[in-house]
Short mmCIF file of C-alpha atoms in Angstrom, two decimals:
data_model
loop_
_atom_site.label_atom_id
_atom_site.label_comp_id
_atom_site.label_asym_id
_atom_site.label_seq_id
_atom_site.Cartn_x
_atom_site.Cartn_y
_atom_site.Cartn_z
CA UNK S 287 68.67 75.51 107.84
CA UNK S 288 71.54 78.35 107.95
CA UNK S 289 73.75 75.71 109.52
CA UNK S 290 72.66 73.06 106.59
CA UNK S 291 73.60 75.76 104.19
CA UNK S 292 76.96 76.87 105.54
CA UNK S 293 77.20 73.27 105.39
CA UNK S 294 77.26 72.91 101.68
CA UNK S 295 78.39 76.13 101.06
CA UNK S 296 82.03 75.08 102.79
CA UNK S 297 81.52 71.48 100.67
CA UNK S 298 80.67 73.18 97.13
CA UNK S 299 84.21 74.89 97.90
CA UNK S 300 85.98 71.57 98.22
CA UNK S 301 84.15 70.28 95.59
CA UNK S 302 84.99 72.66 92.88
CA UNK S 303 88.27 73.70 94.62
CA UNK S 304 91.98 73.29 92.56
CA UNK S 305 91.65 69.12 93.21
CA UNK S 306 88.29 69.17 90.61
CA UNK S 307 90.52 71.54 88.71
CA UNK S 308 93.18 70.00 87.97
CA UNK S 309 91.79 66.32 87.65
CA UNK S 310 89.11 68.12 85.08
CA UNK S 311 91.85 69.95 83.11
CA UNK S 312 94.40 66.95 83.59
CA UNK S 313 91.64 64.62 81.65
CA UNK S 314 91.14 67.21 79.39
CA UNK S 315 94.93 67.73 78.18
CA UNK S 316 95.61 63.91 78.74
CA UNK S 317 92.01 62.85 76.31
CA UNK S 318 93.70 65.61 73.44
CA UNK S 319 96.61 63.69 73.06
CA UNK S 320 95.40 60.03 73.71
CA UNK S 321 92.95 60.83 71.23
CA UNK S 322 95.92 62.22 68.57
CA UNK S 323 93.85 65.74 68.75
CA UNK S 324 90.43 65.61 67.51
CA UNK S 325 90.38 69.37 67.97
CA UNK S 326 91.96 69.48 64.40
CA UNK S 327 88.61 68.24 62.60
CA UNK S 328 86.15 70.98 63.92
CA UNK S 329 84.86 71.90 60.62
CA UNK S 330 84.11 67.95 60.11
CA UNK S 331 82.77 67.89 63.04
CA UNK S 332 80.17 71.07 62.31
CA UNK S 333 79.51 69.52 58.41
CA UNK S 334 78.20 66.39 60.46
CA UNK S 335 76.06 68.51 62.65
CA UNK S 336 73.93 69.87 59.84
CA UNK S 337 74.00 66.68 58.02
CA UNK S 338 70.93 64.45 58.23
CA UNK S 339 72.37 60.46 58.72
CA UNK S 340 69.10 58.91 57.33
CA UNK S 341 68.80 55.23 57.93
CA UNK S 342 70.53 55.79 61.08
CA UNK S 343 69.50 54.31 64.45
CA UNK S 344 68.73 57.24 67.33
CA UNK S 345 65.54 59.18 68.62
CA UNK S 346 66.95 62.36 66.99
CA UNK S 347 68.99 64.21 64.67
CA UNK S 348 72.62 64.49 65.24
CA UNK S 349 71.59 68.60 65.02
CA UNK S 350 68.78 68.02 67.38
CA UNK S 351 70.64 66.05 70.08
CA UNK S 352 73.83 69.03 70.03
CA UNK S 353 70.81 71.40 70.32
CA UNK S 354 69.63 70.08 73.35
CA UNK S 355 73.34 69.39 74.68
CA UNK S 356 73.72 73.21 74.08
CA UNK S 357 70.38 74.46 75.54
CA UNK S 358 71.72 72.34 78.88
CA UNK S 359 75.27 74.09 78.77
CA UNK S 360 74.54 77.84 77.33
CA UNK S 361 72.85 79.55 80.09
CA UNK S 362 74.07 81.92 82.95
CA UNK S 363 77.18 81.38 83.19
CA UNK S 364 77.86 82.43 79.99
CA UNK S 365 76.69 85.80 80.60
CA UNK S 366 77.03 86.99 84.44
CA UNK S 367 79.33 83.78 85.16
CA UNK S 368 82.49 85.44 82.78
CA UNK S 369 81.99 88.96 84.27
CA UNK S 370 82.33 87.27 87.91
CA UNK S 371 85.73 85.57 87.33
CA UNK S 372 86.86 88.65 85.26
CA UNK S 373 86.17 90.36 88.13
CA UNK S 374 87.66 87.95 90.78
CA UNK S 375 90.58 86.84 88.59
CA UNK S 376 91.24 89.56 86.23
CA UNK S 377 91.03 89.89 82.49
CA UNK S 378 93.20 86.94 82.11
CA UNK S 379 90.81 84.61 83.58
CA UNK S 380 88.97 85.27 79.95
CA UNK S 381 92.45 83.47 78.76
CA UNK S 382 92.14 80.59 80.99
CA UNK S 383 88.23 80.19 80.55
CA UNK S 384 89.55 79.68 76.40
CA UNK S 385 91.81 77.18 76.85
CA UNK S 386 89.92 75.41 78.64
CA UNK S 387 87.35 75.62 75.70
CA UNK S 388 89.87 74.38 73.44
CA UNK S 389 90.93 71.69 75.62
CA UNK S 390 87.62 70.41 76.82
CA UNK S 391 86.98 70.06 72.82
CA UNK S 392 88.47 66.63 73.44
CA UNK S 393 86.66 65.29 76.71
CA UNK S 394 83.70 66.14 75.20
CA UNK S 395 84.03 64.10 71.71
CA UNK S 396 85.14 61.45 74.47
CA UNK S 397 81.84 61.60 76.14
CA UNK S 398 79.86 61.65 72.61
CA UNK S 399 81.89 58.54 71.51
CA UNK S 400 81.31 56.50 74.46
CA UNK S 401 77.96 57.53 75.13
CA UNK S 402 76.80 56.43 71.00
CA UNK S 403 79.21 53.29 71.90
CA UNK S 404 77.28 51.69 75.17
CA UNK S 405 74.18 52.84 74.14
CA UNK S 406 70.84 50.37 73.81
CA UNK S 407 68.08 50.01 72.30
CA UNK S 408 64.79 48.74 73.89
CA UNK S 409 61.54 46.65 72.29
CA UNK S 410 60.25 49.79 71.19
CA UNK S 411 63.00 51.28 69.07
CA UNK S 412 63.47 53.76 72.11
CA UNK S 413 67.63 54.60 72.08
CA UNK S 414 69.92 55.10 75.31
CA UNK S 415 72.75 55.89 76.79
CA UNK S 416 75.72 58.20 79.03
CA UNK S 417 78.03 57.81 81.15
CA UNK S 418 75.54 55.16 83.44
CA UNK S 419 75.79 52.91 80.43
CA UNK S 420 79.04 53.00 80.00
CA UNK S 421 79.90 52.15 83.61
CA UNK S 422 78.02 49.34 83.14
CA UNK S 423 78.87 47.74 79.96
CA UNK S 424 82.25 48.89 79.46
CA UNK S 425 83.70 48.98 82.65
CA UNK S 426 80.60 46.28 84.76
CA UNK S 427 80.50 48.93 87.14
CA UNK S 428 76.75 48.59 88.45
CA UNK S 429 76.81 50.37 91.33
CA UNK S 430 78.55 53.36 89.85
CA UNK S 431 76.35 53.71 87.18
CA UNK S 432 73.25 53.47 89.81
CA UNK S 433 75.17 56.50 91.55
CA UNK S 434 75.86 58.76 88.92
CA UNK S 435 72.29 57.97 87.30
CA UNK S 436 71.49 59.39 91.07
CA UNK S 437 73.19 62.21 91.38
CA UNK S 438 72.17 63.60 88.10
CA UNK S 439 68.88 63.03 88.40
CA UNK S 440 69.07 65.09 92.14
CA UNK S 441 70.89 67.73 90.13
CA UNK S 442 68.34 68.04 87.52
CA UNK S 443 66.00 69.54 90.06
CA UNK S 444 68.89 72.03 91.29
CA UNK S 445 70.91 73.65 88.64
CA UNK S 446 68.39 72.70 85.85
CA UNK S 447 65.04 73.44 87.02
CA UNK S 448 64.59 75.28 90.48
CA UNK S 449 67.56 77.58 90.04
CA UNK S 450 67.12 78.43 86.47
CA UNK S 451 63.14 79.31 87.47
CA UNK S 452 63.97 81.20 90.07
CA UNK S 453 66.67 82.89 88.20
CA UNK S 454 63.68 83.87 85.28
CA UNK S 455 61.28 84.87 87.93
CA UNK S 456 63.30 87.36 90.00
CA UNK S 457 64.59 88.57 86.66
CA UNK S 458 60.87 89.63 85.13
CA UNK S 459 60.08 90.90 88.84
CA UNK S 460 62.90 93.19 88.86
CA UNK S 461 62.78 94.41 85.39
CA UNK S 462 58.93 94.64 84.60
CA UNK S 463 57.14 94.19 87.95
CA UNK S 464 55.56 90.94 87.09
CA UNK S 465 54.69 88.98 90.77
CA UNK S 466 56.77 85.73 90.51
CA UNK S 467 54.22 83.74 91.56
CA UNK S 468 52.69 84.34 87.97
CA UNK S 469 56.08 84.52 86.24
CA UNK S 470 56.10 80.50 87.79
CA UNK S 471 52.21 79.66 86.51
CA UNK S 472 54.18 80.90 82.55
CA UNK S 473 57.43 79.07 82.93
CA UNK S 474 55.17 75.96 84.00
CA UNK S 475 53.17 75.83 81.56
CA UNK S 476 55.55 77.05 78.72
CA UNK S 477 57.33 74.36 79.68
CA UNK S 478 55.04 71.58 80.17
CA UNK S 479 54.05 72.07 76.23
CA UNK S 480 57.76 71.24 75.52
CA UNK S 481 58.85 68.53 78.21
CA UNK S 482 55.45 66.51 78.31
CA UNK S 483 56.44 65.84 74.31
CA UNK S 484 59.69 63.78 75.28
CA UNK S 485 63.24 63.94 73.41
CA UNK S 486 61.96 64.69 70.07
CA UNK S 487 59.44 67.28 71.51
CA UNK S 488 62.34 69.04 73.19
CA UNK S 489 64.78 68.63 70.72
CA UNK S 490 62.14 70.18 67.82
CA UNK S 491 62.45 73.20 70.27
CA UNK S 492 65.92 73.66 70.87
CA UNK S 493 67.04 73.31 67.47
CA UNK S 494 64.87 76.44 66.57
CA UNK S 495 65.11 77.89 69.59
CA UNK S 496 68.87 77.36 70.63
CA UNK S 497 70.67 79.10 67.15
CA UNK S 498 68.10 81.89 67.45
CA UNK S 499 68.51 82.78 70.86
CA UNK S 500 72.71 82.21 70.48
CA UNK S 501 72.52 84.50 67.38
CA UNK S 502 70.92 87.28 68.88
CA UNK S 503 73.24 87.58 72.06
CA UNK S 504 76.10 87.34 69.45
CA UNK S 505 75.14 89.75 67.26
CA UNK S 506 74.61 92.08 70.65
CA UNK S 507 78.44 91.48 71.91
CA UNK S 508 79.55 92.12 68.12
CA UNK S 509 77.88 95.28 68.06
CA UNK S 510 79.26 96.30 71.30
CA UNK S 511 82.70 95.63 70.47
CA UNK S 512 82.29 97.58 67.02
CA UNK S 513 81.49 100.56 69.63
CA UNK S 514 84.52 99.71 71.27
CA UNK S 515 86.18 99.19 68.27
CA UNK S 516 89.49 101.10 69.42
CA UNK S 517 89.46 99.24 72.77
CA UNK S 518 89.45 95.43 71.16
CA UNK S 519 92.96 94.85 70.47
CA UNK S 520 94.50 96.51 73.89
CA UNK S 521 91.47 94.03 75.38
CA UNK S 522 92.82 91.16 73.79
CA UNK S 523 96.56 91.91 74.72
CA UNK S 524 95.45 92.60 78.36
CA UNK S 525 93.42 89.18 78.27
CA UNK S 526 96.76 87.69 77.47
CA UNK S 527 99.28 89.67 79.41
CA UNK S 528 97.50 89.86 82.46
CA UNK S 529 96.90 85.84 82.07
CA UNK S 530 100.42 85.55 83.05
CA UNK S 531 101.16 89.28 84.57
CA UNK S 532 97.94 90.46 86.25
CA UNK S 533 99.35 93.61 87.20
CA UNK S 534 99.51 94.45 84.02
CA UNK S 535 95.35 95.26 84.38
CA UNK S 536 96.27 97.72 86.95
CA UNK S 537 93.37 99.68 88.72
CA UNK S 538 90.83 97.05 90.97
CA UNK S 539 93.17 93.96 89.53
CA UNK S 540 96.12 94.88 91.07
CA UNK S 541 95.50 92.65 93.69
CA UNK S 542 94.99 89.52 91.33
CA UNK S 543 97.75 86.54 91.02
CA UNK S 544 98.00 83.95 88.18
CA UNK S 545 96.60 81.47 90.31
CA UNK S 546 93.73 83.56 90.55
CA UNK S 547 93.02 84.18 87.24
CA UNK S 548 94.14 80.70 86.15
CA UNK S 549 91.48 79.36 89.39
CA UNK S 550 88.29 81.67 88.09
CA UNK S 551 88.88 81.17 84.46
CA UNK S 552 89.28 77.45 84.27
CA UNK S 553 86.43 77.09 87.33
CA UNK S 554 84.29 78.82 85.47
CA UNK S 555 84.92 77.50 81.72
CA UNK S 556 84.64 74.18 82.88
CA UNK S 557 81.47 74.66 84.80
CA UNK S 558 80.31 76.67 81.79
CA UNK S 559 80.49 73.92 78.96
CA UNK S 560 79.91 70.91 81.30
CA UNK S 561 83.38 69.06 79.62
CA UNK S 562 83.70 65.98 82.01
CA UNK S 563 80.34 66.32 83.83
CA UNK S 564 78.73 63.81 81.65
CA UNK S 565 75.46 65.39 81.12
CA UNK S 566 75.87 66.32 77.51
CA UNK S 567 76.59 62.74 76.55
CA UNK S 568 72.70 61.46 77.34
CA UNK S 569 71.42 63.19 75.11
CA UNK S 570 73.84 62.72 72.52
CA UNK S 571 73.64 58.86 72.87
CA UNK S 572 70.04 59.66 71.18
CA UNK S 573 71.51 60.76 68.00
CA UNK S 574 70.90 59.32 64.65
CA UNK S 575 74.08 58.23 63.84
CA UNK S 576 75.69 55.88 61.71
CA UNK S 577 78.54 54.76 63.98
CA UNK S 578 80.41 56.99 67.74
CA UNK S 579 82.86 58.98 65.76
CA UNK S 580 80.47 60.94 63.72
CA UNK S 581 78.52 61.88 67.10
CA UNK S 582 81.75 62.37 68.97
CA UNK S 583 83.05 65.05 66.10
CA UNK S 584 79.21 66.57 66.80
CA UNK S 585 79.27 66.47 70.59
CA UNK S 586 83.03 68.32 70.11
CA UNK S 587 81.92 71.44 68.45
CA UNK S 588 79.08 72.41 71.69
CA UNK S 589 82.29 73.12 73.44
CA UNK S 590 83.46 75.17 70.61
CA UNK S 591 80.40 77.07 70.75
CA UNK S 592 79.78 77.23 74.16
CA UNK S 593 83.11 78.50 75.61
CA UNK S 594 85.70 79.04 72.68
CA UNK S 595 82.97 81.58 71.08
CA UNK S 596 80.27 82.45 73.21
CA UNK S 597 82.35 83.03 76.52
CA UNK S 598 84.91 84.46 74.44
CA UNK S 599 82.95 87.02 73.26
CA UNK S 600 81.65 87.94 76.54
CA UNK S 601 85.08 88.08 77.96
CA UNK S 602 86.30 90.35 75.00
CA UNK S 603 82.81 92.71 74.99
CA UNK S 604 83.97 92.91 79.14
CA UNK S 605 87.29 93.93 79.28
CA UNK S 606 87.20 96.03 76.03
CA UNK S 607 84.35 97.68 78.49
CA UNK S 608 86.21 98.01 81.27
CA UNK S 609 89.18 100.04 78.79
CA UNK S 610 86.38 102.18 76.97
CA UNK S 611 84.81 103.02 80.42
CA UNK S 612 86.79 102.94 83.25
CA UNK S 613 83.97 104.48 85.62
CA UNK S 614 82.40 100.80 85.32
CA UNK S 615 82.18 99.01 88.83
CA UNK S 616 83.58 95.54 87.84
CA UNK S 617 83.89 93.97 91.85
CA UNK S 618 80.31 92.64 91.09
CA UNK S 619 79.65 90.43 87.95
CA UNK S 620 76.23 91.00 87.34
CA UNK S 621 76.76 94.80 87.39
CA UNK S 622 79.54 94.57 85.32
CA UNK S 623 77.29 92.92 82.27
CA UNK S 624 74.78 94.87 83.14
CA UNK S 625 76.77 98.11 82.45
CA UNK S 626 78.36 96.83 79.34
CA UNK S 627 75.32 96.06 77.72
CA UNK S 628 73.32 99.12 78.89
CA UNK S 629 76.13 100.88 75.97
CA UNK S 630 73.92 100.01 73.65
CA UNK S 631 71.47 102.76 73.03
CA UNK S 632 67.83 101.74 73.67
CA UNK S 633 68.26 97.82 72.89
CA UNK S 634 71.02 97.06 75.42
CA UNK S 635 69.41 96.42 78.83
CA UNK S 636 66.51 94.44 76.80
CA UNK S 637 68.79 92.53 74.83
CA UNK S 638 70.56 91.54 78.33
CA UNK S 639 67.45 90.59 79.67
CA UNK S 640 66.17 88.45 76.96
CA UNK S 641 69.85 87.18 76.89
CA UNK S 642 69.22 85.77 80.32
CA UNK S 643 65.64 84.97 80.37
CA UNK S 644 66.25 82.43 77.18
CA UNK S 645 69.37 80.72 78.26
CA UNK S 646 67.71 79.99 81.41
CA UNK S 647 64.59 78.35 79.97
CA UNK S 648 66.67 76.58 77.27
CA UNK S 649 68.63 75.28 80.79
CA UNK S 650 65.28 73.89 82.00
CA UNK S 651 64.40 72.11 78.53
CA UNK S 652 67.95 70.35 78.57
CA UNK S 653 67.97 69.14 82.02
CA UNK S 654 64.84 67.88 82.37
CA UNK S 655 65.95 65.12 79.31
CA UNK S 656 69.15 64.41 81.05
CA UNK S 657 66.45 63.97 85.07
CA UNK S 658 64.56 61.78 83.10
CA UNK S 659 67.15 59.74 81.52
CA UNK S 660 68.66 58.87 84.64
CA UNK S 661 65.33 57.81 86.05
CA UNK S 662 64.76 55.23 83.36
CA UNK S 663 68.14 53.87 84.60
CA UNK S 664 67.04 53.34 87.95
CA UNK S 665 63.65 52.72 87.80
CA UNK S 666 62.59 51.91 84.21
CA UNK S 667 60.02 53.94 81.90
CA UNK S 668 56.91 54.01 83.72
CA UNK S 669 58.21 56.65 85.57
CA UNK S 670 59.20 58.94 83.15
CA UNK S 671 55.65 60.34 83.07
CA UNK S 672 55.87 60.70 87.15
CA UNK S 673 59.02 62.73 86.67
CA UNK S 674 58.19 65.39 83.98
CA UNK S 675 54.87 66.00 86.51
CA UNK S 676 57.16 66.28 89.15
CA UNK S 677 60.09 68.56 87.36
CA UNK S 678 57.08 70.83 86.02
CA UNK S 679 55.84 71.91 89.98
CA UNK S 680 59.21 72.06 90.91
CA UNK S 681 59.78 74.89 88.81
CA UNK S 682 56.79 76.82 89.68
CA UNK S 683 58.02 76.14 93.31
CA UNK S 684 61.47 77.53 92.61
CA UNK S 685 59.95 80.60 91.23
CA UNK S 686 58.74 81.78 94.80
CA UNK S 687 61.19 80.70 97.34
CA UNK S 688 64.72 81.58 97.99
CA UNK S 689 67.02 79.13 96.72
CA UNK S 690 70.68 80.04 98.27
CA UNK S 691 70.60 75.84 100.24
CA UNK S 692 69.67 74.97 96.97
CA UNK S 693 72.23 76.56 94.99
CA UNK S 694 74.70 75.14 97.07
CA UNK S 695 73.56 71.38 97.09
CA UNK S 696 72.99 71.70 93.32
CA UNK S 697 76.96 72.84 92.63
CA UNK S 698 77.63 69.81 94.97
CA UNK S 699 75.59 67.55 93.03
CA UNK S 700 77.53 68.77 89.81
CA UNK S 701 80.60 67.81 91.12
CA UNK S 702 79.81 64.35 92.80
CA UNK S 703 78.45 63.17 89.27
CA UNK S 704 81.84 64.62 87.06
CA UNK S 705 83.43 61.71 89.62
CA UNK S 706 82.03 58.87 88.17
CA UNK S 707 82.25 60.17 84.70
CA UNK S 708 85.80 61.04 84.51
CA UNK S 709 86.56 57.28 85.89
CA UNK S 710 84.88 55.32 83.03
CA UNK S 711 86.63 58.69 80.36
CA UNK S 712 89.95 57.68 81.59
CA UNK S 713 89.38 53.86 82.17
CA UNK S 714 87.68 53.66 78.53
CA UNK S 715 90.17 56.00 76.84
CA UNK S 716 90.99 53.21 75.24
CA UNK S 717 88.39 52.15 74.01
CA UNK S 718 87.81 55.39 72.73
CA UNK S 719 91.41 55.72 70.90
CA UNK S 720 90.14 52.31 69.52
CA UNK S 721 86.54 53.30 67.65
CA UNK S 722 88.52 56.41 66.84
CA UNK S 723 91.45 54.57 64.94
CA UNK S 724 88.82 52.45 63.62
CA UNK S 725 86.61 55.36 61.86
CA UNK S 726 88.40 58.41 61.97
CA UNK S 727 91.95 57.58 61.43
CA UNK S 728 91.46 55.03 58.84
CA UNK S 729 88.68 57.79 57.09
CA UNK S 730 86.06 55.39 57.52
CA UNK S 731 83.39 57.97 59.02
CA UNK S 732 80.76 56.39 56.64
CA UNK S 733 80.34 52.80 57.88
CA UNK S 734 77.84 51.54 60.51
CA UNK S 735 78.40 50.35 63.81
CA UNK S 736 76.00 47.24 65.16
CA UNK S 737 73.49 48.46 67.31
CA UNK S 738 72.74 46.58 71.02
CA UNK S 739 69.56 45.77 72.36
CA UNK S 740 68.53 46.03 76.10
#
């Protein structure tokens, strides 16, 4: 088992090593400016996303299906993830994790547009769609889409059940004594009531759930940095400086190089928001939406909230931490956030806690859509039931066993399935310069497309 581990350990390296990088941040730069910038209409994008499209062919509301997309993509890493590369790569890794934000802005209305684009429709009014889709109708790629429908659904059980579990279980042991074994029997069945619903059943949940549980961890790293009020701005200009300089730090960072911060803070931005994975764009290919652009503009501003703010913040509330209190230990990541947040009198640890505890469940609600999806792929619906059952013990099952092989194959699993994505983003880049002439660029976000049947 050790040697199966070390195993994919060594490959999850690879995997996520400067090649993933720089073909993730290549497609990135390359879809902002084959796609003229669709960063420029954010605020369109986040009017559509509170907008109701009635009429509109989908399972769920445009709002619903970026709720879920954000439940999958705000978890962990947002938190502990942005203290470990500022720790590995400096305060300007927070620089590098933006950017990428900002840049990923434009893969990701890719993803929304093509998803919306390929997607079908079945007897029963039931909608469709992602990257599998895609690689089948746009580019005939069967046996692609079979693969990546594969690989997701293997990395459903990973990063978005069994690690997220076990993340919430040894959390509530450590902090309030509860046995995990019981903390498993909770997350089960809390999360049975949710996933045995379906789409709409999850998505009900994460759009109450999702705003109130981003909110609150906001409003915690705003109150922070008004207590390090005097340490904001000399964060923000060593965020910058040491982006390029990271000497300029000093202390602990001494030792950090560009390529280091630029490594940790892309890494971990990109892993953060899922940009280029192509898990955000099932669910959003169950929007009610009137034609791709409209979901596209949507499916663009869960980056913006995911990385540009949320890990932005964290970087900031960090850093200006590290300034305010330079007795902080900031070689580990969790202890770094841990010590940040404790600065808040009474509330801070808690609020750090629930901080966690949340994002990982809302992890569990959006995965299990995107396992499921990629089962009726490959197999068809009857087995949708079979897999909820199935994703339900798996978590109670993560809650008591150690999970470090698991980890591992789940990061490789994350990776493998960004491959086949980013082939039918740049093949069908296209296409998607195409729908967007067609409705953006002409301002023609109001007509209909022509739905497909399967």
């Amino acid at each position: 088992m050790e040697t199966i581990n070390d195993f994919f350990q060594l490959l999850s390296g690879f995997l996520w090593g400067w090649p993933m990088i720089i073909l993730l941040l290549g497609t990135h730069v390359f879809l902002t400016f084959r796609l003229r910038i669709p960063q420029r209409k954010l605020l369109t994008g986040i009017r559509l996303s509170i907008k109701k499209d009635p009429g509109a062919a989908g399972d769920v509301s445009q709002f619903g299906a970026l709720a879920t997309a954000l439940a999958a993509t705000i978890g962990t890493g947002n938190i502990v993830g942005v203290a470990t590369a500022v720790a590995l790569g400096g305060p300007g890794a927070v620089l590098w994790c933006w950017l990428t934000g900002i840049f990923g802005m434009a893969t990701k209305y890719a993803e929304g547009l093509l998803a919306v684009k390929y997607r079908v429709r079945d007897d029963k009014g039931h909608t469709y769609g992602g990257p599998m889709y895609a690689l089948e109708r746009g580019l005939g790629m069967k046996w692609l889409a079979i693969l990546f429908a594969t690989l997701t659904a293997l990395a459903s059980f990973g990063i978005g059940c069994t690690v997220q579990a076990n993340s919430i279980a040894l959390l509530a042991s450590e902090t309030f004594g509860i046995p995990t074994w019981i903390v498993g029997v909770f997350v089960c069945a809390l999360a049975a009531c949710v996933i045995l619903g379906g789409v709409k059943a999850i998505a009900r949940v994460c759009t109450v759930f999702v705003p109130f549980m981003a909110l609150l961890y906001v409003v915690g790293c705003i109150v922070i940095l008004c207590m390090n009020s005097t340490y904001v701005w000399p964060a923000i200009q060593l965020i910058v400086q040491s982006a390029f300089n990271p000497s300029a730090a000093g202390g602990g960072f001494v030792g950090a190089t560009v390529m280091m911060a630029a490594r940790y803070g892309i890494a971990r931005g990109l892993f953060s928001n899922e940009s280029g994975m192509g898990s955000a764009p099932i669910v959003a290919a169950a929007a009610q939406t009137r034609n791709p652009v409209r979901q596209a503009l949507v499916s663009s501003t869960g980056t913006f909230w995911d990385t540009v703010v949320i890990c932005a913040l964290t970087g900031i509330v960090l850093v200006s931490s590290i300034i305010a209190y330079p007795d902080i230990t900031y070689a580990d990541g969790a202890a770094l956030t841990k010590v940040a947040f404790s600065k808040i009198p009474y509330v801070g640890a808690p609020l750090l806690t629930f901080g966690i505890l949340t994002f990982a469940f809302s992890t569990i609600l959006g995965w299990s859509y995107y396992g499921e999806s990629a089962v009726n792929y490959i197999e068809s619906r009857r087995s949708n039931r079979f897999y909820r059952i199935l994703y339900i013990v798996a978590l109670f099952f993560g809650s008591i066993i150690n999970l470090d092989i698991i980890w591992n194959i789940a990061d490789c699993m994350n990776a493998l399935m960004t491959i086949p994505n980013l082939i039918a983003l740049l093949l069908l880049s296209s296409v998607a310069a195409q729908e967007t002439k067609k409705y953006l660029w002409s301002n023609r976000l109001d007509d209909e497309m022509e739905e497909t049947s399967s």
